[in-house]
mmCIF file of N, CA and C in Angstrom:
data_model
loop_
_atom_site.group_PDB
_atom_site.id
_atom_site.type_symbol
_atom_site.label_atom_id
_atom_site.label_comp_id
_atom_site.label_asym_id
_atom_site.label_seq_id
_atom_site.Cartn_x
_atom_site.Cartn_y
_atom_site.Cartn_z
ATOM 1 N N MET R 1 121.762 104.949 98.692
ATOM 2 C CA MET R 1 120.725 103.914 98.921
ATOM 3 C C MET R 1 119.800 104.085 97.752
ATOM 4 N N ALA R 2 119.707 103.068 97.227
ATOM 5 C CA ALA R 2 118.891 103.146 95.763
ATOM 6 C C ALA R 2 117.300 103.207 96.075
ATOM 7 N N THR R 3 116.934 104.015 95.108
ATOM 8 C CA THR R 3 115.298 104.135 94.955
ATOM 9 C C THR R 3 114.518 102.625 94.843
ATOM 10 N N PRO R 4 113.841 102.574 95.896
ATOM 11 C CA PRO R 4 112.643 101.517 95.648
ATOM 12 C C PRO R 4 111.887 101.074 94.897
ATOM 13 N N ARG R 5 112.248 99.890 94.338
ATOM 14 C CA ARG R 5 111.351 99.756 92.950
ATOM 15 C C ARG R 5 110.702 98.271 93.289
ATOM 16 N N PRO R 6 109.498 97.965 92.819
ATOM 17 C CA PRO R 6 109.120 96.788 92.683
ATOM 18 C C PRO R 6 109.591 95.890 92.377
ATOM 19 N N GLY R 7 109.741 94.434 92.619
ATOM 20 C CA GLY R 7 110.437 93.111 92.074
ATOM 21 C C GLY R 7 112.153 93.399 92.524
ATOM 22 N N ASN R 8 112.249 94.505 92.983
ATOM 23 C CA ASN R 8 113.811 94.362 93.393
ATOM 24 C C ASN R 8 113.681 94.283 95.365
ATOM 25 N N PRO R 9 114.574 93.681 95.881
ATOM 26 C CA PRO R 9 114.882 93.508 96.986
ATOM 27 C C PRO R 9 115.053 94.766 97.896
ATOM 28 N N VAL R 10 114.097 95.046 98.725
ATOM 29 C CA VAL R 10 113.904 96.242 99.513
ATOM 30 C C VAL R 10 113.756 96.228 101.141
ATOM 31 N N ARG R 11 113.969 96.988 101.764
ATOM 32 C CA ARG R 11 113.741 97.072 103.212
ATOM 33 C C ARG R 11 112.529 96.379 103.523
ATOM 34 N N GLY R 12 112.739 95.566 104.352
ATOM 35 C CA GLY R 12 111.547 94.220 104.664
ATOM 36 C C GLY R 12 111.056 93.298 103.658
ATOM 37 N N SER R 13 111.761 93.206 102.577
ATOM 38 C CA SER R 13 111.109 92.081 101.193
ATOM 39 C C SER R 13 112.255 91.848 100.678
ATOM 40 N N THR R 14 112.566 90.429 100.574
ATOM 41 C CA THR R 14 114.011 90.093 99.659
ATOM 42 C C THR R 14 112.800 90.255 98.192
ATOM 43 N N THR R 15 111.531 90.056 97.913
ATOM 44 C CA THR R 15 111.311 89.583 96.760
ATOM 45 C C THR R 15 110.747 91.137 95.907
ATOM 46 N N GLY R 16 110.783 92.258 96.863
ATOM 47 C CA GLY R 16 110.279 93.670 96.665
ATOM 48 C C GLY R 16 108.760 93.619 96.140
ATOM 49 N N ARG R 17 107.483 93.067 96.767
ATOM 50 C CA ARG R 17 106.694 93.057 96.296
ATOM 51 C C ARG R 17 106.337 94.704 96.441
ATOM 52 N N PRO R 18 105.187 94.708 95.466
ATOM 53 C CA PRO R 18 105.110 96.224 94.997
ATOM 54 C C PRO R 18 104.674 97.367 96.529
ATOM 55 N N LEU R 19 104.047 96.446 97.471
ATOM 56 C CA LEU R 19 103.820 97.100 98.583
ATOM 57 C C LEU R 19 104.623 97.469 99.752
ATOM 58 N N MET R 20 105.667 96.612 99.335
ATOM 59 C CA MET R 20 106.756 96.669 100.787
ATOM 60 C C MET R 20 107.820 97.480 99.673
ATOM 61 N N ALA R 21 108.056 97.755 98.334
ATOM 62 C CA ALA R 21 108.691 98.740 97.589
ATOM 63 C C ALA R 21 108.144 100.268 98.134
ATOM 64 N N ALA R 22 106.739 100.308 98.064
ATOM 65 C CA ALA R 22 105.983 101.501 98.467
ATOM 66 C C ALA R 22 106.654 102.266 99.773
ATOM 67 N N LEU R 23 106.160 101.109 100.853
ATOM 68 C CA LEU R 23 106.643 101.363 101.971
ATOM 69 C C LEU R 23 107.837 101.883 102.412
ATOM 70 N N ASP R 24 108.717 101.166 101.676
ATOM 71 C CA ASP R 24 109.989 101.469 101.808
ATOM 72 C C ASP R 24 110.288 102.910 101.125
ATOM 73 N N LEU R 25 109.816 103.370 99.935
ATOM 74 C CA LEU R 25 110.386 104.366 99.699
ATOM 75 C C LEU R 25 109.446 105.587 100.773
ATOM 76 N N PHE R 26 108.129 105.408 101.168
ATOM 77 C CA PHE R 26 107.521 106.739 101.657
ATOM 78 C C PHE R 26 107.669 106.343 102.982
ATOM 79 N N GLY R 27 108.564 105.559 103.542
ATOM 80 C CA GLY R 27 109.110 105.079 104.783
ATOM 81 C C GLY R 27 110.361 105.910 105.034
ATOM 82 N N ARG R 28 110.792 106.500 104.091
ATOM 83 C CA ARG R 28 112.499 107.319 104.317
ATOM 84 C C ARG R 28 112.095 108.685 104.647
ATOM 85 N N ARG R 29 112.821 109.374 105.837
ATOM 86 C CA ARG R 29 112.276 110.386 106.240
ATOM 87 C C ARG R 29 112.108 111.595 105.441
ATOM 88 N N TRP R 30 111.078 112.281 105.519
ATOM 89 C CA TRP R 30 110.724 113.343 104.657
ATOM 90 C C TRP R 30 109.897 112.851 103.359
ATOM 91 N N SER R 31 109.882 111.915 102.968
ATOM 92 C CA SER R 31 109.391 111.582 101.668
ATOM 93 C C SER R 31 107.840 111.837 101.517
ATOM 94 N N LEU R 32 107.048 111.347 102.586
ATOM 95 C CA LEU R 32 105.273 111.711 102.812
ATOM 96 C C LEU R 32 105.319 112.884 102.550
ATOM 97 N N ARG R 33 106.011 113.848 103.540
ATOM 98 C CA ARG R 33 106.124 115.200 103.903
ATOM 99 C C ARG R 33 106.075 116.224 102.431
ATOM 100 N N ILE R 34 106.935 115.516 101.462
ATOM 101 C CA ILE R 34 107.182 115.911 100.391
ATOM 102 C C ILE R 34 106.138 115.833 99.228
ATOM 103 N N VAL R 35 105.545 114.751 99.487
ATOM 104 C CA VAL R 35 104.019 114.222 98.761
ATOM 105 C C VAL R 35 102.809 115.092 99.055
ATOM 106 N N TRP R 36 102.648 115.246 100.405
ATOM 107 C CA TRP R 36 101.884 115.709 101.119
ATOM 108 C C TRP R 36 102.226 117.215 100.857
ATOM 109 N N GLU R 37 103.429 117.798 100.929
ATOM 110 C CA GLU R 37 103.205 119.478 100.441
ATOM 111 C C GLU R 37 102.754 119.581 99.097
ATOM 112 N N LEU R 38 103.119 118.729 98.191
ATOM 113 C CA LEU R 38 103.014 119.053 96.714
ATOM 114 C C LEU R 38 101.362 118.787 96.532
ATOM 115 N N ARG R 39 100.596 118.314 97.451
ATOM 116 C CA ARG R 39 99.380 118.181 96.770
ATOM 117 C C ARG R 39 98.513 119.129 96.354
ATOM 118 N N ALA R 40 98.603 120.339 96.581
ATOM 119 C CA ALA R 40 98.051 121.697 96.125
ATOM 120 C C ALA R 40 98.423 122.177 94.955
ATOM 121 N N GLY R 41 99.955 121.838 94.663
ATOM 122 C CA GLY R 41 99.913 121.882 93.262
ATOM 123 C C GLY R 41 101.622 121.993 93.431
ATOM 124 N N PRO R 42 102.224 122.450 92.234
ATOM 125 C CA PRO R 42 103.748 122.907 92.281
ATOM 126 C C PRO R 42 104.490 123.750 92.847
ATOM 127 N N LEU R 43 105.822 122.789 93.550
ATOM 128 C CA LEU R 43 106.337 124.280 94.230
ATOM 129 C C LEU R 43 107.830 124.269 94.317
ATOM 130 N N GLY R 44 108.385 125.279 94.185
ATOM 131 C CA GLY R 44 109.953 125.268 93.704
ATOM 132 C C GLY R 44 110.953 124.554 94.975
ATOM 133 N N PHE R 45 112.079 124.552 94.800
ATOM 134 C CA PHE R 45 113.028 123.878 95.619
ATOM 135 C C PHE R 45 112.806 124.690 97.171
ATOM 136 N N ARG R 46 113.035 125.951 96.934
ATOM 137 C CA ARG R 46 112.955 126.677 98.316
ATOM 138 C C ARG R 46 111.888 126.885 98.982
ATOM 139 N N PRO R 47 110.741 127.367 98.297
ATOM 140 C CA PRO R 47 108.947 127.055 99.222
ATOM 141 C C PRO R 47 109.165 125.676 99.362
ATOM 142 N N LEU R 48 109.070 124.609 98.769
ATOM 143 C CA LEU R 48 108.981 122.966 99.138
ATOM 144 C C LEU R 48 109.424 122.806 100.293
ATOM 145 N N GLN R 49 110.829 123.540 100.720
ATOM 146 C CA GLN R 49 111.857 123.179 101.890
ATOM 147 C C GLN R 49 111.421 123.923 103.069
ATOM 148 N N LYS R 50 110.637 125.086 102.539
ATOM 149 C CA LYS R 50 110.220 125.690 103.793
ATOM 150 C C LYS R 50 108.773 125.243 104.474
ATOM 151 N N ARG R 51 108.121 124.746 103.548
ATOM 152 C CA ARG R 51 106.987 123.997 103.955
ATOM 153 C C ARG R 51 107.407 122.741 104.515
ATOM 154 N N CYS R 52 108.723 122.142 104.434
ATOM 155 C CA CYS R 52 108.858 120.868 105.140
ATOM 156 C C CYS R 52 109.573 121.274 106.142
ATOM 157 N N ASP R 53 109.400 121.951 106.590
ATOM 158 C CA ASP R 53 110.539 122.611 108.046
ATOM 159 C C ASP R 53 111.627 123.024 107.922
ATOM 160 N N ASP R 54 111.973 123.808 106.816
ATOM 161 C CA ASP R 54 113.388 123.720 106.470
ATOM 162 C C ASP R 54 114.634 122.592 106.550
ATOM 163 N N MET R 55 113.792 121.661 105.983
ATOM 164 C CA MET R 55 114.606 120.327 106.090
ATOM 165 C C MET R 55 116.069 120.655 105.550
ATOM 166 N N SER R 56 117.008 120.056 105.652
ATOM 167 C CA SER R 56 118.529 120.189 105.143
ATOM 168 C C SER R 56 118.058 120.075 103.362
ATOM 169 N N SER R 57 119.181 120.777 102.994
ATOM 170 C CA SER R 57 119.034 120.787 101.377
ATOM 171 C C SER R 57 119.740 119.480 100.771
ATOM 172 N N SER R 58 120.405 118.992 101.273
ATOM 173 C CA SER R 58 120.741 117.669 101.046
ATOM 174 C C SER R 58 119.858 116.378 101.002
ATOM 175 N N VAL R 59 119.122 116.237 102.211
ATOM 176 C CA VAL R 59 117.948 115.341 102.130
ATOM 177 C C VAL R 59 117.300 115.912 101.123
ATOM 178 N N MET R 60 116.904 116.729 101.294
ATOM 179 C CA MET R 60 115.791 117.175 100.544
ATOM 180 C C MET R 60 115.925 116.874 98.975
ATOM 181 N N ARG R 61 117.033 117.118 98.383
ATOM 182 C CA ARG R 61 117.670 116.689 96.828
ATOM 183 C C ARG R 61 117.691 115.195 97.018
ATOM 184 N N GLN R 62 117.801 114.613 97.885
ATOM 185 C CA GLN R 62 118.025 113.061 97.776
ATOM 186 C C GLN R 62 116.308 112.513 97.690
ATOM 187 N N ARG R 63 115.863 113.074 98.756
ATOM 188 C CA ARG R 63 114.128 112.576 98.420
ATOM 189 C C ARG R 63 113.694 113.150 97.334
ATOM 190 N N LEU R 64 113.974 114.086 96.750
ATOM 191 C CA LEU R 64 113.399 114.474 95.531
ATOM 192 C C LEU R 64 113.644 113.499 94.338
ATOM 193 N N THR R 65 115.233 113.424 94.482
ATOM 194 C CA THR R 65 115.719 112.491 93.316
ATOM 195 C C THR R 65 115.126 111.034 93.341
ATOM 196 N N GLU R 66 114.776 110.609 94.791
ATOM 197 C CA GLU R 66 114.078 109.308 94.875
ATOM 198 C C GLU R 66 112.807 109.364 94.249
ATOM 199 N N LEU R 67 111.853 110.405 94.644
ATOM 200 C CA LEU R 67 110.833 110.317 94.140
ATOM 201 C C LEU R 67 110.424 110.691 92.745
ATOM 202 N N LEU R 68 111.654 111.151 92.376
ATOM 203 C CA LEU R 68 111.766 111.303 90.654
ATOM 204 C C LEU R 68 111.820 110.201 89.961
ATOM 205 N N ASP R 69 112.647 109.339 90.087
ATOM 206 C CA ASP R 69 112.930 108.159 90.104
ATOM 207 C C ASP R 69 111.978 107.452 89.761
ATOM 208 N N ALA R 70 111.370 107.578 91.190
ATOM 209 C CA ALA R 70 109.904 106.477 91.374
ATOM 210 C C ALA R 70 108.801 106.892 90.515
ATOM 211 N N GLN R 71 108.780 107.792 89.799
ATOM 212 C CA GLN R 71 107.932 108.528 89.165
ATOM 213 C C GLN R 71 106.579 108.964 90.358
ATOM 214 N N VAL R 72 106.898 109.519 90.947
ATOM 215 C CA VAL R 72 105.575 109.979 92.065
ATOM 216 C C VAL R 72 105.609 111.443 91.768
ATOM 217 N N ILE R 73 106.775 112.024 91.772
ATOM 218 C CA ILE R 73 106.980 113.643 91.219
ATOM 219 C C ILE R 73 107.774 113.636 89.775
ATOM 220 N N HIS R 74 107.373 114.989 89.328
ATOM 221 C CA HIS R 74 108.328 115.461 88.057
ATOM 222 C C HIS R 74 108.332 116.734 88.411
ATOM 223 N N GLN R 75 109.528 117.161 87.532
ATOM 224 C CA GLN R 75 109.851 118.451 87.784
ATOM 225 C C GLN R 75 109.504 119.465 86.231
ATOM 226 N N LEU R 76 108.780 120.242 86.617
ATOM 227 C CA LEU R 76 108.224 121.114 85.431
ATOM 228 C C LEU R 76 109.547 121.815 84.947
ATOM 229 N N PRO R 77 109.170 122.452 83.521
ATOM 230 C CA PRO R 77 110.468 123.054 83.133
ATOM 231 C C PRO R 77 110.673 124.366 83.826
ATOM 232 N N ASP R 78 110.207 125.031 84.595
ATOM 233 C CA ASP R 78 110.239 126.086 85.091
ATOM 234 C C ASP R 78 110.957 125.464 86.834
ATOM 235 N N SER R 79 111.652 124.752 86.686
ATOM 236 C CA SER R 79 112.147 123.832 88.015
ATOM 237 C C SER R 79 111.204 123.739 89.266
ATOM 238 N N ARG R 80 109.820 123.808 89.102
ATOM 239 C CA ARG R 80 109.245 123.540 90.184
ATOM 240 C C ARG R 80 108.597 121.969 90.087
ATOM 241 N N TYR R 81 107.999 121.396 91.167
ATOM 242 C CA TYR R 81 107.930 120.028 91.520
ATOM 243 C C TYR R 81 106.661 119.771 91.757
ATOM 244 N N GLU R 82 106.065 118.994 91.077
ATOM 245 C CA GLU R 82 104.852 118.533 90.760
ATOM 246 C C GLU R 82 104.321 117.064 91.124
ATOM 247 N N LEU R 83 103.275 116.733 91.672
ATOM 248 C CA LEU R 83 103.170 115.269 91.730
ATOM 249 C C LEU R 83 102.635 114.731 90.262
ATOM 250 N N THR R 84 103.171 113.390 90.238
ATOM 251 C CA THR R 84 102.340 112.969 88.655
ATOM 252 C C THR R 84 101.086 112.425 89.064
ATOM 253 N N PRO R 85 100.435 111.751 88.159
ATOM 254 C CA PRO R 85 99.508 111.179 88.117
ATOM 255 C C PRO R 85 99.304 109.896 89.426
ATOM 256 N N LEU R 86 100.388 109.172 89.185
ATOM 257 C CA LEU R 86 100.802 108.125 90.371
ATOM 258 C C LEU R 86 101.048 108.840 91.775
ATOM 259 N N GLY R 87 101.568 109.958 91.860
ATOM 260 C CA GLY R 87 101.778 110.789 92.930
ATOM 261 C C GLY R 87 100.383 111.249 93.362
ATOM 262 N N GLN R 88 99.570 111.669 92.752
ATOM 263 C CA GLN R 88 98.207 111.850 93.248
ATOM 264 C C GLN R 88 97.428 110.957 93.597
ATOM 265 N N GLU R 89 97.539 109.582 92.904
ATOM 266 C CA GLU R 89 96.917 108.468 93.253
ATOM 267 C C GLU R 89 97.322 107.964 94.910
ATOM 268 N N ALA R 90 98.536 108.336 94.930
ATOM 269 C CA ALA R 90 99.418 107.898 96.507
ATOM 270 C C ALA R 90 98.518 108.918 97.301
ATOM 271 N N ARG R 91 98.636 110.209 97.081
ATOM 272 C CA ARG R 91 97.940 111.111 98.141
ATOM 273 C C ARG R 91 96.638 110.835 98.039
ATOM 274 N N HIS R 92 95.623 110.657 97.355
ATOM 275 C CA HIS R 92 94.436 110.263 97.725
ATOM 276 C C HIS R 92 94.686 108.944 98.457
ATOM 277 N N ALA R 93 95.225 108.014 98.240
ATOM 278 C CA ALA R 93 95.141 106.597 98.920
ATOM 279 C C ALA R 93 95.764 107.078 100.333
ATOM 280 N N LEU R 94 96.662 108.282 100.665
ATOM 281 C CA LEU R 94 96.811 108.479 102.223
ATOM 282 C C LEU R 94 95.829 109.190 102.881
ATOM 283 N N THR R 95 95.022 109.528 102.069
ATOM 284 C CA THR R 95 93.692 110.617 102.887
ATOM 285 C C THR R 95 93.008 109.722 103.925
ATOM 286 N N PRO R 96 92.928 108.418 103.733
ATOM 287 C CA PRO R 96 92.101 107.815 104.661
ATOM 288 C C PRO R 96 92.601 107.564 105.879
ATOM 289 N N LEU R 97 93.987 107.101 105.614
ATOM 290 C CA LEU R 97 95.175 106.911 106.638
ATOM 291 C C LEU R 97 95.019 107.859 107.622
ATOM 292 N N ALA R 98 95.108 109.259 106.747
ATOM 293 C CA ALA R 98 95.427 110.282 107.750
ATOM 294 C C ALA R 98 94.237 110.613 108.446
ATOM 295 N N ARG R 99 93.117 110.603 108.152
ATOM 296 C CA ARG R 99 91.813 110.371 109.215
ATOM 297 C C ARG R 99 91.777 109.793 109.966
ATOM 298 N N TRP R 100 92.157 108.389 109.714
ATOM 299 C CA TRP R 100 92.324 107.381 110.761
ATOM 300 C C TRP R 100 93.116 107.811 111.795
ATOM 301 N N ALA R 101 94.331 108.275 111.507
ATOM 302 C CA ALA R 101 95.234 108.824 112.436
ATOM 303 C C ALA R 101 94.893 109.946 113.349
ATOM 304 N N GLY R 102 93.937 110.657 112.876
ATOM 305 C CA GLY R 102 93.102 111.871 113.802
ATOM 306 C C GLY R 102 92.620 110.814 114.355
ATOM 307 N N ARG R 103 91.762 110.073 114.224
ATOM 308 C CA ARG R 103 90.811 109.555 115.254
ATOM 309 C C ARG R 103 91.610 108.692 116.269
ATOM 310 N N TRP R 104 92.585 107.967 115.818
ATOM 311 C CA TRP R 104 93.460 107.330 116.633
ATOM 312 C C TRP R 104 94.266 108.193 117.826
ATOM 313 N N ALA R 105 94.626 109.173 117.296
ATOM 314 C CA ALA R 105 95.443 110.194 118.352
ATOM 315 C C ALA R 105 94.596 110.617 119.334
ATOM 316 N N ALA R 106 92.897 111.015 118.821
ATOM 317 C CA ALA R 106 92.049 111.442 119.554
ATOM 318 C C ALA R 106 91.724 110.251 120.706
ATOM 319 N N THR R 107 91.798 108.975 120.419
ATOM 320 C CA THR R 107 91.359 108.059 121.360
ATOM 321 C C THR R 107 92.771 107.550 122.148
ATOM 322 N N ILE R 108 93.941 107.833 121.824
ATOM 323 C CA ILE R 108 95.002 107.815 122.571
ATOM 324 C C ILE R 108 95.198 109.028 123.486
ATOM 325 N N ASP R 109 94.859 110.201 123.269
ATOM 326 C CA ASP R 109 95.078 111.344 124.162
ATOM 327 C C ASP R 109 93.410 112.146 123.685
ATOM 328 N N PRO R 110 92.673 112.200 124.428
ATOM 329 C CA PRO R 110 91.328 113.017 124.173
ATOM 330 C C PRO R 110 91.460 114.093 124.618
ATOM 331 N N GLN R 111 92.469 114.637 125.644
ATOM 332 C CA GLN R 111 92.850 115.851 125.984
ATOM 333 C C GLN R 111 93.583 116.846 124.868
ATOM 334 N N GLY R 112 94.311 115.884 124.087
ATOM 335 C CA GLY R 112 95.096 116.887 123.114
ATOM 336 C C GLY R 112 94.485 117.164 121.669
ATOM 337 N N ALA R 113 93.690 118.272 122.339
ATOM 338 C CA ALA R 113 92.513 119.052 121.209
ATOM 339 C C ALA R 113 93.243 119.473 119.948
ATOM 340 N N GLU R 114 94.492 120.019 120.077
ATOM 341 C CA GLU R 114 95.180 120.416 118.868
ATOM 342 C C GLU R 114 95.516 119.392 117.624
ATOM 343 N N HIS R 115 95.445 118.064 118.131
ATOM 344 C CA HIS R 115 95.816 116.662 117.379
ATOM 345 C C HIS R 115 94.468 116.057 117.091
ATOM 346 N N THR R 116 93.364 116.372 117.396
ATOM 347 C CA THR R 116 92.050 115.563 117.214
ATOM 348 C C THR R 116 90.929 116.034 115.974
ATOM 349 N N ASP R 117 90.541 115.179 115.529
ATOM 350 C CA ASP R 117 89.233 115.269 114.763
ATOM 351 C C ASP R 117 88.130 116.396 115.132
ATOM 352 N N ASN R 118 87.947 117.078 114.398
ATOM 353 C CA ASN R 118 86.124 117.557 114.566
ATOM 354 C C ASN R 118 85.477 116.485 114.492
ATOM 355 N N GLN R 119 84.941 115.386 115.546
ATOM 356 C CA GLN R 119 84.409 114.289 115.508
ATOM 357 C C GLN R 119 82.709 114.550 114.479
ATOM 358 N N SER R 120 82.316 115.528 114.553
ATOM 359 C CA SER R 120 81.121 115.963 114.013
ATOM 360 C C SER R 120 81.154 116.118 112.542
ATOM 361 N N ALA R 121 82.346 116.791 112.074
ATOM 362 C CA ALA R 121 82.657 116.836 110.634
ATOM 363 C C ALA R 121 83.657 116.121 109.902
ATOM 364 N N GLY R 122 83.872 115.260 110.898
ATOM 365 C CA GLY R 122 85.058 114.080 110.681
ATOM 366 C C GLY R 122 86.337 115.369 109.747
ATOM 367 N N ARG R 123 86.931 116.519 110.537
ATOM 368 C CA ARG R 123 88.062 116.881 110.397
ATOM 369 C C ARG R 123 88.842 116.710 110.946
ATOM 370 N N VAL R 124 90.275 116.941 110.441
ATOM 371 C CA VAL R 124 91.116 117.356 111.385
ATOM 372 C C VAL R 124 91.716 118.693 111.230
ATOM 373 N N SER R 125 92.266 119.289 112.711
ATOM 374 C CA SER R 125 92.441 120.656 112.935
ATOM 375 C C SER R 125 93.970 120.659 112.970
ATOM 376 N N HIS R 126 94.607 119.758 112.711
ATOM 377 C CA HIS R 126 96.302 119.954 113.157
ATOM 378 C C HIS R 126 96.556 120.395 111.638
ATOM 379 N N PRO R 127 97.799 121.313 111.146
ATOM 380 C CA PRO R 127 98.365 121.750 109.936
ATOM 381 C C PRO R 127 98.786 120.790 109.023
ATOM 382 N N ASP R 128 99.166 119.393 109.565
ATOM 383 C CA ASP R 128 99.738 118.412 108.812
ATOM 384 C C ASP R 128 98.760 117.492 108.212
ATOM 385 N N THR R 129 97.827 117.494 108.434
ATOM 386 C CA THR R 129 96.782 116.773 108.773
ATOM 387 C C THR R 129 95.757 117.332 107.237
ATOM 388 N N VAL R 130 94.981 116.257 107.110
ATOM 389 C CA VAL R 130 94.002 116.060 105.794
ATOM 390 C C VAL R 130 93.332 117.373 105.729
ATOM 391 N N ASP R 131 92.781 118.070 106.707
ATOM 392 C CA ASP R 131 91.919 119.063 106.330
ATOM 393 C C ASP R 131 92.279 120.211 106.855
ATOM 394 N N ASP R 132 93.379 120.693 106.127
ATOM 395 C CA ASP R 132 94.198 121.806 106.373
ATOM 396 C C ASP R 132 93.772 123.286 105.949
ATOM 397 N N ARG R 133 92.495 123.453 105.000
ATOM 398 C CA ARG R 133 92.006 124.251 104.279
ATOM 399 C C ARG R 133 92.635 124.939 103.201
ATOM 400 N N THR R 134 93.505 123.809 102.589
ATOM 401 C CA THR R 134 94.449 124.051 101.449
ATOM 402 C C THR R 134 93.523 123.508 100.438
ATOM 403 N N PRO R 135 93.598 124.660 99.449
ATOM 404 C CA PRO R 135 92.295 124.261 98.045
ATOM 405 C C PRO R 135 93.111 123.291 97.585
ATOM 406 N N GLU R 136 92.301 121.889 97.339
ATOM 407 C CA GLU R 136 92.648 120.693 96.461
ATOM 408 C C GLU R 136 92.742 121.117 95.015
ATOM 409 N N ARG R 137 93.435 120.834 94.265
ATOM 410 C CA ARG R 137 93.657 120.805 92.606
ATOM 411 C C ARG R 137 92.340 120.187 92.222
ATOM 412 N N ASP R 138 91.946 119.034 92.373
ATOM 413 C CA ASP R 138 90.864 118.398 92.136
ATOM 414 C C ASP R 138 90.041 118.016 92.790
ATOM 415 N N SER R 139 88.483 117.874 92.837
ATOM 416 C CA SER R 139 87.369 117.290 93.540
ATOM 417 C C SER R 139 87.359 115.987 93.897
ATOM 418 N N SER R 140 87.966 114.891 93.201
ATOM 419 C CA SER R 140 87.618 113.468 93.286
ATOM 420 C C SER R 140 87.712 113.056 94.498
ATOM 421 N N ASP R 141 88.128 113.972 95.909
ATOM 422 C CA ASP R 141 88.251 113.188 97.156
ATOM 423 C C ASP R 141 86.899 112.751 97.603
#
């Protein structure tokens, strides 16, 4: 499957509107997880694979190739992967959605404490969400 590109037909859009192309790219299994795991800095293939619950190497390579082609990530000379400025923008754009998802989860399942926000602080306690206490590289959030 080709990397989604604005202006080209993508899943859900024959015109390839930029939003639809982005949704197609990030809607692919593991794509968002890779972006999320790179938020704190560069990672090599194996450490990134570990952070992504040991996803298969073939799927990881495919997603990395697509994200490289989409210029969301780039590969450093030492072979680690890092978010590009566009990738950082995407990560920042996802932060409000992750916060909303935490509030949504708390509304749907108020008893599911491990998946809910700390309502007073607006922080999410689950490790795959916004505030997992991982240091950010910049403080522009």
